[in-house]
Short mmCIF file of C-alpha atoms and ligand atoms in Angstrom, two decimals:
data_model
loop_
_atom_site.label_atom_id
_atom_site.label_comp_id
_atom_site.label_asym_id
_atom_site.label_seq_id
_atom_site.Cartn_x
_atom_site.Cartn_y
_atom_site.Cartn_z
CA MET A 9 98.98 108.16 -68.46
CA LYS A 10 98.55 104.54 -71.42
CA ILE A 11 95.07 106.47 -73.44
CA LEU A 12 93.29 102.91 -74.99
CA GLY A 13 91.75 102.42 -78.77
CA ASN A 14 88.31 104.15 -77.12
CA LYS A 15 90.64 107.16 -76.51
CA MET A 16 89.12 106.07 -72.09
CA SER A 17 92.07 105.96 -69.84
CA TYR A 18 92.97 103.12 -67.96
CA ARG A 19 91.55 104.86 -64.20
CA LYS A 20 88.39 106.19 -66.62
CA ILE A 21 87.37 102.95 -67.42
CA ILE A 22 87.81 101.27 -63.56
CA ASP A 23 86.39 103.64 -62.51
CA SER A 24 83.28 103.55 -64.53
CA GLY A 25 83.31 99.84 -63.83
CA LEU A 26 83.64 100.06 -60.64
CA ARG A 27 80.04 103.33 -61.06
CA SER A 28 77.83 100.34 -61.87
CA ALA A 29 77.88 99.13 -58.83
CA ASP A 30 75.31 100.90 -57.22
CA ASP A 31 73.13 100.19 -60.71
CA ASN A 32 70.16 99.07 -59.02
CA ILE A 33 69.63 95.17 -59.57
CA CYS A 34 67.37 95.74 -62.50
CA ASP A 35 69.22 97.71 -64.95
CA GLN A 36 71.88 95.13 -63.81
CA ASP A 37 69.95 92.18 -64.46
CA LYS A 38 68.38 93.28 -68.01
CA VAL A 39 71.74 94.20 -69.52
CA TRP A 40 72.77 90.20 -68.84
CA SER A 41 69.02 89.42 -70.41
CA ARG A 42 69.76 91.72 -73.28
CA TYR A 43 73.58 90.94 -73.64
CA SER A 44 73.54 87.21 -73.02
CA HIS A 45 72.01 84.03 -74.80
CA ASP A 46 70.79 83.08 -70.92
CA LYS A 47 67.03 83.78 -72.36
CA VAL A 48 67.63 81.81 -75.46
CA ASP A 49 68.76 79.04 -73.64
CA ILE A 50 66.21 78.53 -71.15
CA GLY A 51 63.83 79.26 -74.19
CA GLU A 52 65.26 76.30 -76.20
CA GLU A 53 64.97 74.25 -73.01
CA LEU A 54 61.56 74.89 -71.76
CA THR A 55 60.66 74.07 -75.85
CA LYS A 56 61.59 70.25 -75.47
CA VAL A 57 59.29 70.07 -71.95
CA ILE A 58 56.21 71.65 -74.08
CA ARG A 59 57.35 69.01 -76.19
CA THR A 60 58.08 65.71 -74.16
CA LEU A 61 54.11 67.42 -72.64
CA ASP A 62 52.60 68.07 -75.75
CA LYS A 63 53.08 64.17 -76.97
CA ALA A 64 52.30 62.70 -74.04
CA LEU A 65 49.22 65.04 -73.32
CA PRO A 66 45.25 64.84 -74.77
CA LEU A 67 45.33 67.13 -77.81
CA ASN A 68 42.68 69.15 -76.43
CA LEU A 69 43.72 68.95 -72.99
CA LYS A 70 43.85 73.32 -71.66
CA LEU A 71 47.31 73.34 -70.01
CA ARG A 72 48.54 75.00 -66.49
CA ALA A 73 51.41 76.56 -66.01
CA LEU A 74 53.29 77.75 -62.15
CA SER A 75 55.97 79.62 -62.81
CA ILE A 76 58.14 80.73 -58.91
CA GLY A 77 60.45 83.46 -59.12
CA SER A 78 58.98 85.67 -62.92
CA SER A 79 59.97 88.50 -62.62
CA ASP A 80 58.93 89.74 -65.38
CA GLU A 81 59.85 89.07 -68.66
CA PRO A 82 60.21 86.34 -70.50
CA GLN A 83 58.01 83.81 -68.89
CA PHE A 84 54.99 85.77 -70.45
CA ARG A 85 56.41 85.16 -73.64
CA ILE A 86 57.08 82.14 -73.11
CA LEU A 87 54.97 80.39 -71.88
CA GLU A 88 51.36 82.40 -72.86
CA THR A 89 50.66 81.08 -75.92
CA ALA A 90 51.20 77.39 -74.48
CA PHE A 91 49.14 77.13 -71.27
CA ARG A 92 45.56 78.41 -72.32
CA SER A 93 44.08 77.94 -68.39
CA GLY A 94 45.55 79.62 -66.45
CA LEU A 95 49.16 80.07 -66.14
CA TYR A 96 50.93 81.83 -62.75
CA LEU A 97 53.48 84.01 -62.54
CA ILE A 98 54.46 84.34 -58.51
CA ASP A 99 58.00 86.74 -57.30
CA ILE A 100 58.32 88.48 -54.36
CA ASN A 101 58.81 91.84 -56.44
CA ASP A 102 55.95 93.12 -57.20
CA ASN A 103 57.07 95.97 -59.74
CA ALA A 104 58.01 93.31 -61.64
CA LEU A 105 55.04 92.67 -61.53
CA GLY A 106 52.64 95.21 -62.44
CA VAL A 107 54.72 95.03 -65.62
CA VAL A 108 52.78 92.19 -66.78
CA ARG A 109 49.67 92.89 -65.35
CA GLU A 110 50.10 96.10 -67.84
CA ARG A 111 51.01 93.51 -70.65
CA ILE A 112 47.67 91.49 -69.18
CA LYS A 113 45.40 94.24 -69.66
CA ARG A 114 46.56 95.19 -73.28
CA GLN A 115 46.68 92.15 -74.55
CA HIS A 116 43.89 90.56 -73.44
CA THR A 117 45.02 87.58 -71.76
CA SER A 118 43.34 86.75 -69.02
CA HIS A 119 44.51 84.02 -68.34
CA VAL A 120 47.24 84.80 -66.83
CA THR A 121 47.78 85.43 -62.95
CA THR A 122 50.22 87.21 -60.98
CA ILE A 123 51.21 86.69 -57.76
CA LYS A 124 52.79 88.81 -55.07
CA GLY A 125 54.55 86.71 -52.98
CA ASP A 126 56.72 84.14 -51.65
CA TYR A 127 57.92 81.31 -52.36
CA ASN A 128 59.71 79.39 -49.39
CA LYS A 129 56.25 80.63 -47.83
CA ILE A 130 53.60 79.51 -49.98
CA PHE A 131 55.82 76.12 -50.92
CA LEU A 132 56.86 74.44 -47.82
CA ASN A 133 54.31 76.14 -45.77
CA SER A 134 51.48 73.47 -45.85
CA LYS A 135 48.48 76.02 -43.80
CA ASP A 136 49.83 77.98 -47.36
CA GLY A 137 50.47 75.78 -50.38
CA LYS A 138 47.06 75.16 -49.45
CA VAL A 139 45.69 78.36 -48.87
CA PHE A 140 47.41 79.65 -52.77
CA PHE A 141 46.73 76.12 -54.57
CA LYS A 142 42.27 76.10 -53.12
CA ASP A 143 42.04 79.80 -54.12
CA THR A 144 44.49 80.61 -56.65
CA LEU A 145 44.97 77.67 -58.04
CA LYS A 146 41.14 76.77 -57.24
CA GLU A 147 41.90 73.21 -57.34
CA LYS A 148 43.25 72.27 -60.14
CA ARG A 149 46.62 70.97 -60.98
CA ILE A 150 49.53 72.30 -63.71
CA HIS A 151 50.58 70.33 -65.44
CA LEU A 152 54.68 72.53 -65.55
CA ALA A 153 56.37 74.17 -62.57
CA THR A 154 59.42 76.67 -63.97
CA LEU A 155 62.18 78.16 -61.02
CA HIS A 156 64.18 79.88 -63.28
CA HIS A 157 67.09 81.25 -61.88
CA SER A 158 64.94 81.40 -58.78
CA LEU A 159 66.08 78.55 -56.53
CA TYR A 160 69.39 81.01 -55.31
CA TYR A 161 66.92 82.10 -53.12
CA SER A 162 66.23 79.25 -51.06
CA GLU A 163 69.06 77.80 -49.24
CA GLN A 164 69.60 74.53 -50.72
CA ARG A 165 68.35 72.35 -47.37
CA CYS A 166 65.27 73.38 -47.78
CA TRP A 167 64.42 72.72 -51.53
CA LEU A 168 63.82 68.43 -50.83
CA ASP A 169 60.37 69.95 -48.93
CA ILE A 170 59.44 72.28 -51.73
CA PHE A 171 60.30 69.85 -54.55
CA ASP A 172 58.28 67.36 -52.88
CA ASN A 173 54.84 69.73 -52.14
CA LEU A 174 54.65 70.51 -55.55
CA TYR A 175 54.73 67.03 -57.46
CA ARG A 176 52.93 65.31 -54.40
CA ASN A 177 50.28 68.09 -54.04
CA PHE A 178 50.20 70.84 -57.03
CA LEU A 179 51.18 68.53 -60.37
CA ALA A 180 48.37 66.88 -62.18
CA PRO A 181 49.19 63.36 -62.85
CA CYS A 182 51.68 63.83 -65.60
CA ALA A 183 53.73 66.44 -65.42
CA ALA A 184 56.98 68.80 -65.86
CA MET A 185 59.16 70.56 -63.47
CA HIS A 186 61.60 72.89 -64.52
CA SER A 187 64.96 74.59 -62.62
CA VAL A 188 67.57 76.49 -64.41
CA LEU A 189 71.29 77.66 -62.29
CA MET A 190 74.05 78.98 -62.60
CA SER A 191 76.38 75.82 -62.28
CA SER A 192 78.06 75.72 -58.77
CA LYS A 193 81.24 75.08 -59.63
CA SER A 194 83.17 75.32 -62.45
CA VAL A 195 87.26 75.37 -63.23
CA ASN A 196 86.87 78.05 -65.97
CA PRO A 197 88.34 81.26 -64.88
CA LEU A 198 86.40 82.51 -67.44
CA THR A 199 82.99 81.51 -66.15
CA THR A 200 80.32 83.66 -64.08
CA THR A 201 80.58 80.01 -61.43
CA TRP A 202 84.71 80.75 -60.83
CA LEU A 203 84.06 84.58 -60.67
CA TYR A 204 82.06 84.27 -58.02
CA ASN A 205 84.12 81.07 -56.66
CA TYR A 206 86.92 83.62 -55.83
CA PHE A 207 85.98 86.20 -55.24
CA ALA A 208 83.79 85.21 -52.69
CA GLY A 209 86.12 82.72 -51.46
CA LYS A 210 89.07 85.31 -51.16
CA PHE A 211 87.70 87.37 -49.79
CA PHE A 212 84.27 86.26 -47.84
CA GLY A 213 85.45 83.03 -46.89
CA VAL A 214 83.02 81.47 -48.96
CA HIS A 215 82.08 79.60 -52.18
CA ASN A 216 78.27 78.66 -54.23
CA ASP A 217 77.26 75.32 -52.10
CA GLN A 218 73.75 75.82 -54.13
CA ASP A 219 73.47 72.28 -56.56
CA LEU A 220 71.56 70.96 -58.57
CA CYS A 221 73.61 67.89 -59.79
CA VAL A 222 73.48 67.02 -56.12
CA PHE A 223 70.39 68.21 -54.87
CA LYS A 224 69.02 65.05 -58.26
CA ASN A 225 71.33 63.12 -56.91
CA ASP A 226 69.38 64.03 -53.66
CA LEU A 227 65.38 63.95 -55.18
CA GLN A 228 66.72 60.43 -56.99
CA THR A 229 66.96 58.39 -53.54
CA ARG A 230 63.88 60.30 -52.55
CA PRO A 231 60.90 57.16 -52.78
CA LEU A 232 58.34 59.77 -54.10
CA PHE A 233 60.53 60.24 -57.55
CA LYS A 234 61.60 56.24 -58.11
CA LYS A 235 59.17 57.26 -60.80
CA ALA A 236 59.21 60.39 -61.66
CA GLN A 237 62.22 60.65 -64.69
CA VAL A 238 64.58 63.30 -63.30
CA LEU A 239 67.28 64.36 -66.11
CA LEU A 240 69.98 67.14 -65.76
CA ARG A 241 71.45 68.95 -69.12
CA THR A 242 74.26 71.90 -68.22
CA ASN A 243 74.44 74.26 -70.95
CA ARG A 244 77.35 77.25 -71.33
CA VAL A 245 76.12 80.81 -71.98
CA TYR A 246 77.82 83.76 -73.79
CA PHE A 247 77.52 87.71 -71.91
CA ASP A 248 78.59 89.83 -74.15
CA VAL A 249 78.42 94.00 -74.27
CA ASP A 250 80.08 96.87 -75.66
CA ASN A 251 80.56 98.67 -72.75
CA PHE A 252 83.01 97.45 -69.25
CA GLU A 253 80.15 100.06 -67.41
CA LYS A 254 77.65 97.59 -68.71
CA PHE A 255 79.89 94.63 -68.28
CA MET A 256 81.02 95.33 -65.03
CA ALA A 257 76.87 95.82 -64.24
CA VAL A 258 76.43 92.29 -64.45
CA VAL A 259 79.60 90.83 -62.62
CA TRP A 260 78.51 92.80 -59.31
CA MET A 261 75.27 90.99 -59.52
CA VAL A 262 77.10 87.37 -60.34
CA LEU A 263 79.57 88.26 -57.18
CA LEU A 264 76.12 89.58 -55.04
CA TYR A 265 77.19 93.07 -54.66
CA PRO A 266 75.60 94.32 -51.88
CA GLN A 267 72.51 92.73 -51.17
CA VAL A 268 75.17 89.74 -50.23
CA HIS A 269 78.65 90.69 -50.18
CA ARG A 270 80.05 93.82 -49.31
CA TYR A 271 83.59 94.00 -51.43
CA ASN A 272 84.90 97.29 -49.84
CA LEU A 273 86.31 99.84 -52.43
CA LYS A 274 89.70 98.36 -52.37
CA GLN A 275 89.10 95.04 -52.89
CA ARG A 276 86.13 96.40 -55.59
CA GLU A 277 89.13 97.95 -57.19
CA GLU A 278 90.49 94.87 -57.57
CA ILE A 279 87.82 92.23 -59.18
CA THR A 280 87.52 95.46 -61.32
CA GLU A 281 90.94 95.54 -62.35
CA PHE A 282 90.93 92.05 -62.65
CA VAL A 283 88.06 91.38 -65.54
CA TYR A 284 89.06 95.04 -67.11
CA LYS A 285 92.80 92.59 -67.57
CA THR A 286 90.92 89.17 -68.05
CA PHE A 287 87.32 89.53 -70.47
CA TRP A 288 87.82 93.20 -71.49
CA ARG A 289 91.36 93.59 -72.34
CA ASN A 290 90.93 90.49 -73.77
CA LYS A 291 88.56 90.85 -75.75
CA LYS A 292 87.05 87.78 -74.25
CA PRO A 293 83.05 86.78 -73.61
CA LEU A 294 82.14 86.06 -69.98
CA ILE A 295 80.72 82.23 -69.70
CA GLN A 296 77.96 80.72 -67.25
CA GLU A 297 78.25 76.91 -67.35
CA GLN A 298 73.67 76.61 -66.53
CA ASP A 299 71.89 73.54 -64.65
CA HIS A 300 68.97 72.52 -66.86
CA LEU A 301 66.49 70.01 -63.84
CA VAL A 302 64.11 69.05 -65.91
CA ILE A 303 60.82 66.37 -63.81
CA TYR A 304 58.65 64.41 -65.58
CA LYS A 305 56.03 63.14 -63.97
CA GLY A 306 53.85 60.32 -65.55
CA VAL A 307 55.15 60.54 -69.03
CA GLY A 308 55.53 56.38 -70.00
CA PHE A 309 58.27 57.55 -72.38
CA LYS A 310 61.65 59.23 -72.28
CA GLY A 311 61.78 63.39 -72.19
CA LEU A 312 63.34 65.71 -73.34
CA ILE A 313 66.33 67.72 -72.25
C1 SAM B 409 67.21 86.20 -61.31
S1 SAM B 409 65.55 86.17 -61.07
C2 SAM B 409 65.08 85.97 -62.56
C3 SAM B 409 63.58 85.88 -63.27
C4 SAM B 409 63.78 84.61 -64.46
N1 SAM B 409 62.81 83.67 -63.68
C5 SAM B 409 64.61 84.00 -65.22
O1 SAM B 409 64.22 83.76 -65.44
O2 SAM B 409 64.38 85.70 -65.74
C6 SAM B 409 64.87 85.51 -59.84
C7 SAM B 409 63.50 86.38 -59.46
O3 SAM B 409 62.85 85.52 -58.31
C8 SAM B 409 62.55 86.74 -57.90
N2 SAM B 409 62.65 86.36 -56.45
C9 SAM B 409 63.91 86.35 -55.48
N3 SAM B 409 62.97 85.03 -53.59
C10 SAM B 409 61.34 85.16 -54.21
C11 SAM B 409 61.20 84.70 -53.67
N4 SAM B 409 61.03 84.14 -52.55
N5 SAM B 409 59.84 84.08 -53.82
C12 SAM B 409 59.17 84.75 -54.78
N6 SAM B 409 60.79 85.16 -56.17
C13 SAM B 409 61.33 85.51 -55.72
C14 SAM B 409 62.71 87.80 -57.78
O4 SAM B 409 62.08 88.47 -57.31
C15 SAM B 409 63.10 87.81 -59.11
O5 SAM B 409 61.82 88.51 -59.56
#
């Protein structure tokens, strides 16, 4: 049996990769957040959006933001200081919001509000949207809406209606929307996109069809967005961790196992061996190509992206 540098046998290391398939998705996401620079990338792009808004709006105006699918981090840390007139964090998972609520109390940040809710219901249904606007936002429009890695949970055919509604009924006259999503196509086999399309395609005959580049074009055909600036940028994010079990934990999350695709044991073994041979043995990081879509409403100069 081949002995590896860290004294683990090939079988043992493959077994460790298979084990993390059963990890809780929140724990897998924590590994991703800690060992990739995804949150740094999001923070950097978001800062450009906030700088643009700061230039476009009066200095003494206190701003309000809405984070959709906010989870427990990093939206609180990134947005709390800039949006002092109200930061509204929506998530379907109350455990994540509980972490934020504890922080709000501990750190006396009462301008931050958590809302447990399904954004597909709130923003796709005009009745629920109206109730949300009246009861939660107190009929005050927002200057920023973020959808960071949260559009995965809505079919692309629904996105136009969600954006239409947000733009028309929730955004202030001068405002922005910032969405982030993994790119849907990549020819680079070291990317999350390629891995997903290859294995989900091979075993389930599907591929990633959620695409912010396509969506940008859809938006630009709508009269509502004629005067808006609709901007797109693609960045690269790297993930690497010195532990194969943790590396695979992120791969299972990317491959949507088991929530969407229930790869059987033989398929999971094939995936684990592929990742071991392609990434781990060659000391290659996993790359994520991710798209940032920024929409500026009522900004009279070219906004940053
Ligand atoms: C991948 S996490 C992204 C978290 C955070 N925005 C970030 O950038 O790290 C996606 C979040 O969206 C939430 N979510 C999924 N479906 C949702 C829905 N229908 N309504 C509200 N939140 C949802 C999940 O609970 C999860 O916290």
